[in-house]
Amino acid sequence: MKSVYNYDKLFELGNVDPKVWSSFTEHLGRSIYGGIYDPDKPFSDENGFRKDVKKAVKDLNLGVIRYPGGNFVSNYNWKDGIGSKDNRPKTMDFAWSSVEPNTFGIDDFCQWAEEVGVKPMIAVNLGTGDIRSAAELVEYCNHDHGTYWSDLRIKNGHRKPYNIKYWCLGNEMEGDWQAGHMSAADYAKKAREAAKMMKWVDKSISLVACGSSYEMLPTYLKWDETIMKDLYPYVDYISTHNYNMNSGQGTLNFLSSWKQLDNHIQNTKNVLAYSKSLQKDPKYQNKDIKICLDEWNVWNMQDIKINNLDDLNGMTTFELTDAKKWEEHPAILQEKYSLLDALTVGGLGITILNNVDQVEIACLAQLLNVISPITTDEDGHLLKQTIYYPFELLSKYGRGTVLSPRVSGDTQATDYGDLPVVTSATVYDKEKKQLHIFALNTDLNNDAKLDLNFAGFSKVTPKEQIVFTGADLKATNTFEKPENIVPKTTTPSQDVANLSLPKASWNVINCDVDA
Ligand code: AHR
């Protein structure tokens, strides 16, 4: 099996924005409580932040972290989470049928984000929340001083404004499961008015409109078209979500489901082009809106009462199979990821790279304990799940300029049509004079040959090949066997036109180049 990728140094697809490697943490299960925040424990610092988590998150070198939801945000009152922790109310979180203690809020998140070196991306409540409260949150976070909410932030111990740049106008508002779910026309109107007020407070902020999140909903894309007619002048990004689920379609189809994400991005891109063409005001006829893929991952919904993603249609709540209702931070959505899941995540990462001309923000959902690469226990141990590794390697080496290839060679029949056996992306780091080649071999039975041709470079020398594979695609990492499945570094063929990829493997091949 051979796949041929022809590159030319001059054919640049686009630069990888640092926000392409971002993540998301929600008040959900043990993501915040027990993940980020675990006060009065020997393994936490004086603010109650887990030290092991801070280190693991820093190592991922993330662009932004989206907070506080997710479905949670649509019934969240951010004012419950500020001021003295003793006075904060316990409230009902309808998204996950949990009790929210509110001992962690916006100030705690911004402080933690600064310590781990990432920028916050904050979602406002456009479900049950009103537009004034959204503008007040911007005032609380970004206004220097001299008004009620900015002075309250200072009184709460935070002299300097947080200057948060990225703001999401709600979450999955097209879904019936969302508190305050509404029609596209109603959302457009509310989001537009919220956007106006939020920008009156701080005109430097960038806003994300809430686009279609699930392809199977009857409103898919029609929603985007309707909202963008109105919102085009007011926003900078449209969000979309993409979860890939292994629900019995077979290993090859699941491994090839990077194509689902690719189709989804192309669809969103087409709606954006159409919305742009409708703009009458010359000011907006040249304005480009980028895609904010603010939730992506493999999610097998191990403890949600649905069999496949189609079941989301008509669903009015995310019901859990065995969690008790109204507990504080219950251990829910703690997905256990296999090697196969990790290879699929690696394929999704390659797809994101191959769409960096459109996708400027992408958040792996989520970061901690909930459908996440990092899992913690209650005794101070931290586990890197299988999906941690491709994500870490993408964040480490997937920075620079993505080159645009012509692809030929062997294909395989999948549910998504005939696809190349090897899916690949190449990033050119001009400063370090390196090429990083990411490649997924979806052939389950045979090693593959990868033939790369690079016009315009005088020499390309493969230096190391990091290989992620194993005999058992179901294998996982556990607290007992934390390094059961980890990538291995090998020496590749010195001929970039004759690289070898083990069957069912995800690879990073790092090369030196003479430009
Ligand atoms: O990430 C878990 C949930 O998935 C989020 O709360 C929601 O936005 C999405 O449906």
PDB file of N, CA and C in Angstrom, residues 337-340 342-343 373 382-393 465-478 480-490 502 504-508:
ATOM      1  N   TYR A 337     -10.214   5.974  27.524  1.00  0.00           N
ATOM      2  CA  TYR A 337      -9.839   5.979  26.114  1.00  0.00           C
ATOM      3  C   TYR A 337      -8.885   4.844  25.759  1.00  0.00           C
ATOM      4  N   SER A 338      -9.154   4.238  24.607  1.00  0.00           N
ATOM      5  CA  SER A 338      -8.329   3.126  24.119  1.00  0.00           C
ATOM      6  C   SER A 338      -7.286   3.650  23.123  1.00  0.00           C
ATOM      7  N   LEU A 339      -6.426   2.725  22.703  1.00  0.00           N
ATOM      8  CA  LEU A 339      -5.462   3.064  21.651  1.00  0.00           C
ATOM      9  C   LEU A 339      -6.211   3.486  20.373  1.00  0.00           C
ATOM     10  N   LEU A 340      -7.276   2.749  20.031  1.00  0.00           N
ATOM     11  CA  LEU A 340      -8.046   3.095  18.828  1.00  0.00           C
ATOM     12  C   LEU A 340      -8.603   4.526  18.928  1.00  0.00           C
ATOM     13  N   ALA A 342      -7.291   6.931  20.557  1.00  0.00           N
ATOM     14  CA  ALA A 342      -6.159   7.860  20.427  1.00  0.00           C
ATOM     15  C   ALA A 342      -5.740   8.014  18.966  1.00  0.00           C
ATOM     16  N   LEU A 343      -5.749   6.906  18.216  1.00  0.00           N
ATOM     17  CA  LEU A 343      -5.386   7.007  16.797  1.00  0.00           C
ATOM     18  C   LEU A 343      -6.411   7.882  16.074  1.00  0.00           C
ATOM     19  N   PRO A 373      -8.095  14.087  28.142  1.00  0.00           N
ATOM     20  CA  PRO A 373      -6.779  13.429  28.090  1.00  0.00           C
ATOM     21  C   PRO A 373      -6.163  13.194  29.464  1.00  0.00           C
ATOM     22  N   LEU A 382      -2.159  11.366  38.950  1.00  0.00           N
ATOM     23  CA  LEU A 382      -2.602  11.903  37.658  1.00  0.00           C
ATOM     24  C   LEU A 382      -2.259  10.895  36.565  1.00  0.00           C
ATOM     25  N   LEU A 383      -3.214  10.660  35.679  1.00  0.00           N
ATOM     26  CA  LEU A 383      -3.026   9.695  34.602  1.00  0.00           C
ATOM     27  C   LEU A 383      -3.155  10.373  33.248  1.00  0.00           C
ATOM     28  N   LYS A 384      -2.180  10.108  32.394  1.00  0.00           N
ATOM     29  CA  LYS A 384      -2.305  10.581  31.005  1.00  0.00           C
ATOM     30  C   LYS A 384      -2.984   9.473  30.209  1.00  0.00           C
ATOM     31  N   GLN A 385      -4.202   9.756  29.739  1.00  0.00           N
ATOM     32  CA  GLN A 385      -4.910   8.747  28.952  1.00  0.00           C
ATOM     33  C   GLN A 385      -4.268   8.644  27.564  1.00  0.00           C
ATOM     34  N   THR A 386      -4.676   7.616  26.809  1.00  0.00           N
ATOM     35  CA  THR A 386      -4.061   7.402  25.480  1.00  0.00           C
ATOM     36  C   THR A 386      -4.168   8.652  24.604  1.00  0.00           C
ATOM     37  N   ILE A 387      -5.309   9.352  24.676  1.00  0.00           N
ATOM     38  CA  ILE A 387      -5.498  10.492  23.757  1.00  0.00           C
ATOM     39  C   ILE A 387      -4.602  11.681  24.116  1.00  0.00           C
ATOM     40  N   TYR A 388      -4.020  11.645  25.322  1.00  0.00           N
ATOM     41  CA  TYR A 388      -3.105  12.726  25.715  1.00  0.00           C
ATOM     42  C   TYR A 388      -1.945  12.820  24.712  1.00  0.00           C
ATOM     43  N   TYR A 389      -1.458  11.648  24.292  1.00  0.00           N
ATOM     44  CA  TYR A 389      -0.185  11.642  23.548  1.00  0.00           C
ATOM     45  C   TYR A 389      -0.277  12.259  22.152  1.00  0.00           C
ATOM     46  N   PRO A 390      -1.266  11.864  21.310  1.00  0.00           N
ATOM     47  CA  PRO A 390      -1.321  12.562  20.012  1.00  0.00           C
ATOM     48  C   PRO A 390      -1.550  14.059  20.182  1.00  0.00           C
ATOM     49  N   PHE A 391      -2.373  14.417  21.187  1.00  0.00           N
ATOM     50  CA  PHE A 391      -2.662  15.849  21.379  1.00  0.00           C
ATOM     51  C   PHE A 391      -1.384  16.585  21.807  1.00  0.00           C
ATOM     52  N   GLU A 392      -0.626  15.985  22.705  1.00  0.00           N
ATOM     53  CA  GLU A 392       0.625  16.615  23.154  1.00  0.00           C
ATOM     54  C   GLU A 392       1.598  16.794  21.978  1.00  0.00           C
ATOM     55  N   LEU A 393       1.673  15.749  21.133  1.00  0.00           N
ATOM     56  CA  LEU A 393       2.611  15.824  20.005  1.00  0.00           C
ATOM     57  C   LEU A 393       2.150  16.826  18.945  1.00  0.00           C
ATOM     58  N   GLN A 465      11.205   9.228  14.048  1.00  0.00           N
ATOM     59  CA  GLN A 465       9.796   8.908  13.804  1.00  0.00           C
ATOM     60  C   GLN A 465       9.182   8.491  15.134  1.00  0.00           C
ATOM     61  N   ILE A 466       8.178   9.233  15.544  1.00  0.00           N
ATOM     62  CA  ILE A 466       7.488   8.888  16.793  1.00  0.00           C
ATOM     63  C   ILE A 466       6.256   8.087  16.395  1.00  0.00           C
ATOM     64  N   VAL A 467       6.197   6.855  16.861  1.00  0.00           N
ATOM     65  CA  VAL A 467       5.158   5.929  16.398  1.00  0.00           C
ATOM     66  C   VAL A 467       4.213   5.597  17.545  1.00  0.00           C
ATOM     67  N   PHE A 468       2.928   5.702  17.264  1.00  0.00           N
ATOM     68  CA  PHE A 468       1.921   5.335  18.263  1.00  0.00           C
ATOM     69  C   PHE A 468       1.126   4.173  17.685  1.00  0.00           C
ATOM     70  N   THR A 469       1.333   2.986  18.229  1.00  0.00           N
ATOM     71  CA  THR A 469       0.628   1.806  17.733  1.00  0.00           C
ATOM     72  C   THR A 469       0.657   0.717  18.808  1.00  0.00           C
ATOM     73  N   GLY A 470       0.079  -0.418  18.536  1.00  0.00           N
ATOM     74  CA  GLY A 470       0.113  -1.519  19.503  1.00  0.00           C
ATOM     75  C   GLY A 470      -0.703  -2.678  18.977  1.00  0.00           C
ATOM     76  N   ALA A 471      -0.471  -3.843  19.606  1.00  0.00           N
ATOM     77  CA  ALA A 471      -1.140  -5.058  19.122  1.00  0.00           C
ATOM     78  C   ALA A 471      -2.631  -5.032  19.459  1.00  0.00           C
ATOM     79  N   ASP A 472      -2.971  -4.380  20.567  1.00  0.00           N
ATOM     80  CA  ASP A 472      -4.355  -4.417  21.032  1.00  0.00           C
ATOM     81  C   ASP A 472      -4.981  -3.016  20.951  1.00  0.00           C
ATOM     82  N   LEU A 473      -5.828  -2.816  19.973  1.00  0.00           N
ATOM     83  CA  LEU A 473      -6.417  -1.480  19.791  1.00  0.00           C
ATOM     84  C   LEU A 473      -7.366  -1.096  20.920  1.00  0.00           C
ATOM     85  N   LYS A 474      -7.726  -2.106  21.730  1.00  0.00           N
ATOM     86  CA  LYS A 474      -8.639  -1.794  22.847  1.00  0.00           C
ATOM     87  C   LYS A 474      -7.877  -1.404  24.111  1.00  0.00           C
ATOM     88  N   ALA A 475      -6.566  -1.528  24.073  1.00  0.00           N
ATOM     89  CA  ALA A 475      -5.763  -1.299  25.285  1.00  0.00           C
ATOM     90  C   ALA A 475      -5.916   0.135  25.782  1.00  0.00           C
ATOM     91  N   THR A 476      -5.847   0.294  27.102  1.00  0.00           N
ATOM     92  CA  THR A 476      -5.986   1.618  27.728  1.00  0.00           C
ATOM     93  C   THR A 476      -4.814   1.842  28.685  1.00  0.00           C
ATOM     94  N   ASN A 477      -4.660   3.068  29.149  1.00  0.00           N
ATOM     95  CA  ASN A 477      -3.763   3.344  30.271  1.00  0.00           C
ATOM     96  C   ASN A 477      -4.603   3.397  31.543  1.00  0.00           C
ATOM     97  N   THR A 478      -4.069   2.855  32.624  1.00  0.00           N
ATOM     98  CA  THR A 478      -4.814   2.852  33.885  1.00  0.00           C
ATOM     99  C   THR A 478      -3.888   3.340  34.994  1.00  0.00           C
ATOM    100  N   GLU A 480      -3.001   1.710  37.417  1.00  0.00           N
ATOM    101  CA  GLU A 480      -2.103   0.586  37.722  1.00  0.00           C
ATOM    102  C   GLU A 480      -1.026   0.443  36.647  1.00  0.00           C
ATOM    103  N   LYS A 481      -1.415   0.671  35.393  1.00  0.00           N
ATOM    104  CA  LYS A 481      -0.455   0.551  34.267  1.00  0.00           C
ATOM    105  C   LYS A 481      -0.499   1.849  33.472  1.00  0.00           C
ATOM    106  N   PRO A 482       0.071   2.935  34.040  1.00  0.00           N
ATOM    107  CA  PRO A 482      -0.096   4.249  33.413  1.00  0.00           C
ATOM    108  C   PRO A 482       0.593   4.389  32.058  1.00  0.00           C
ATOM    109  N   GLU A 483       1.632   3.596  31.831  1.00  0.00           N
ATOM    110  CA  GLU A 483       2.353   3.756  30.554  1.00  0.00           C
ATOM    111  C   GLU A 483       2.164   2.546  29.667  1.00  0.00           C
ATOM    112  N   ASN A 484       0.998   1.938  29.777  1.00  0.00           N
ATOM    113  CA  ASN A 484       0.692   0.768  28.957  1.00  0.00           C
ATOM    114  C   ASN A 484       0.805   1.096  27.473  1.00  0.00           C
ATOM    115  N   ILE A 485       0.254   2.258  27.109  1.00  0.00           N
ATOM    116  CA  ILE A 485       0.239   2.666  25.700  1.00  0.00           C
ATOM    117  C   ILE A 485       0.869   4.051  25.598  1.00  0.00           C
ATOM    118  N   VAL A 486       2.104   4.101  25.139  1.00  0.00           N
ATOM    119  CA  VAL A 486       2.768   5.397  24.941  1.00  0.00           C
ATOM    120  C   VAL A 486       3.485   5.365  23.580  1.00  0.00           C
ATOM    121  N   PRO A 487       3.714   6.522  22.983  1.00  0.00           N
ATOM    122  CA  PRO A 487       4.419   6.530  21.694  1.00  0.00           C
ATOM    123  C   PRO A 487       5.888   6.118  21.868  1.00  0.00           C
ATOM    124  N   LYS A 488       6.459   5.557  20.816  1.00  0.00           N
ATOM    125  CA  LYS A 488       7.879   5.160  20.864  1.00  0.00           C
ATOM    126  C   LYS A 488       8.632   5.902  19.760  1.00  0.00           C
ATOM    127  N   THR A 489       9.862   6.304  20.104  1.00  0.00           N
ATOM    128  CA  THR A 489      10.658   7.019  19.103  1.00  0.00           C
ATOM    129  C   THR A 489      11.573   6.029  18.386  1.00  0.00           C
ATOM    130  N   THR A 490      11.533   6.074  17.047  1.00  0.00           N
ATOM    131  CA  THR A 490      12.347   5.161  16.245  1.00  0.00           C
ATOM    132  C   THR A 490      13.147   5.971  15.218  1.00  0.00           C
ATOM    133  N   PRO A 502       3.722   1.573  10.375  1.00  0.00           N
ATOM    134  CA  PRO A 502       3.124   0.302  10.795  1.00  0.00           C
ATOM    135  C   PRO A 502       1.608   0.315  10.609  1.00  0.00           C
ATOM    136  N   ALA A 504      -2.242   0.295  11.327  1.00  0.00           N
ATOM    137  CA  ALA A 504      -3.008   0.982  12.382  1.00  0.00           C
ATOM    138  C   ALA A 504      -2.082   1.785  13.306  1.00  0.00           C
ATOM    139  N   SER A 505      -1.470   2.806  12.748  1.00  0.00           N
ATOM    140  CA  SER A 505      -0.545   3.601  13.569  1.00  0.00           C
ATOM    141  C   SER A 505      -0.716   5.088  13.265  1.00  0.00           C
ATOM    142  N   TRP A 506      -0.340   5.884  14.257  1.00  0.00           N
ATOM    143  CA  TRP A 506      -0.303   7.346  14.094  1.00  0.00           C
ATOM    144  C   TRP A 506       1.144   7.756  14.328  1.00  0.00           C
ATOM    145  N   ASN A 507       1.670   8.592  13.462  1.00  0.00           N
ATOM    146  CA  ASN A 507       3.117   8.874  13.465  1.00  0.00           C
ATOM    147  C   ASN A 507       3.419  10.364  13.353  1.00  0.00           C
ATOM    148  N   VAL A 508       4.541  10.755  13.959  1.00  0.00           N
ATOM    149  CA  VAL A 508       5.109  12.075  13.684  1.00  0.00           C
ATOM    150  C   VAL A 508       6.527  11.825  13.185  1.00  0.00           C
TER     151      VAL A 508
END
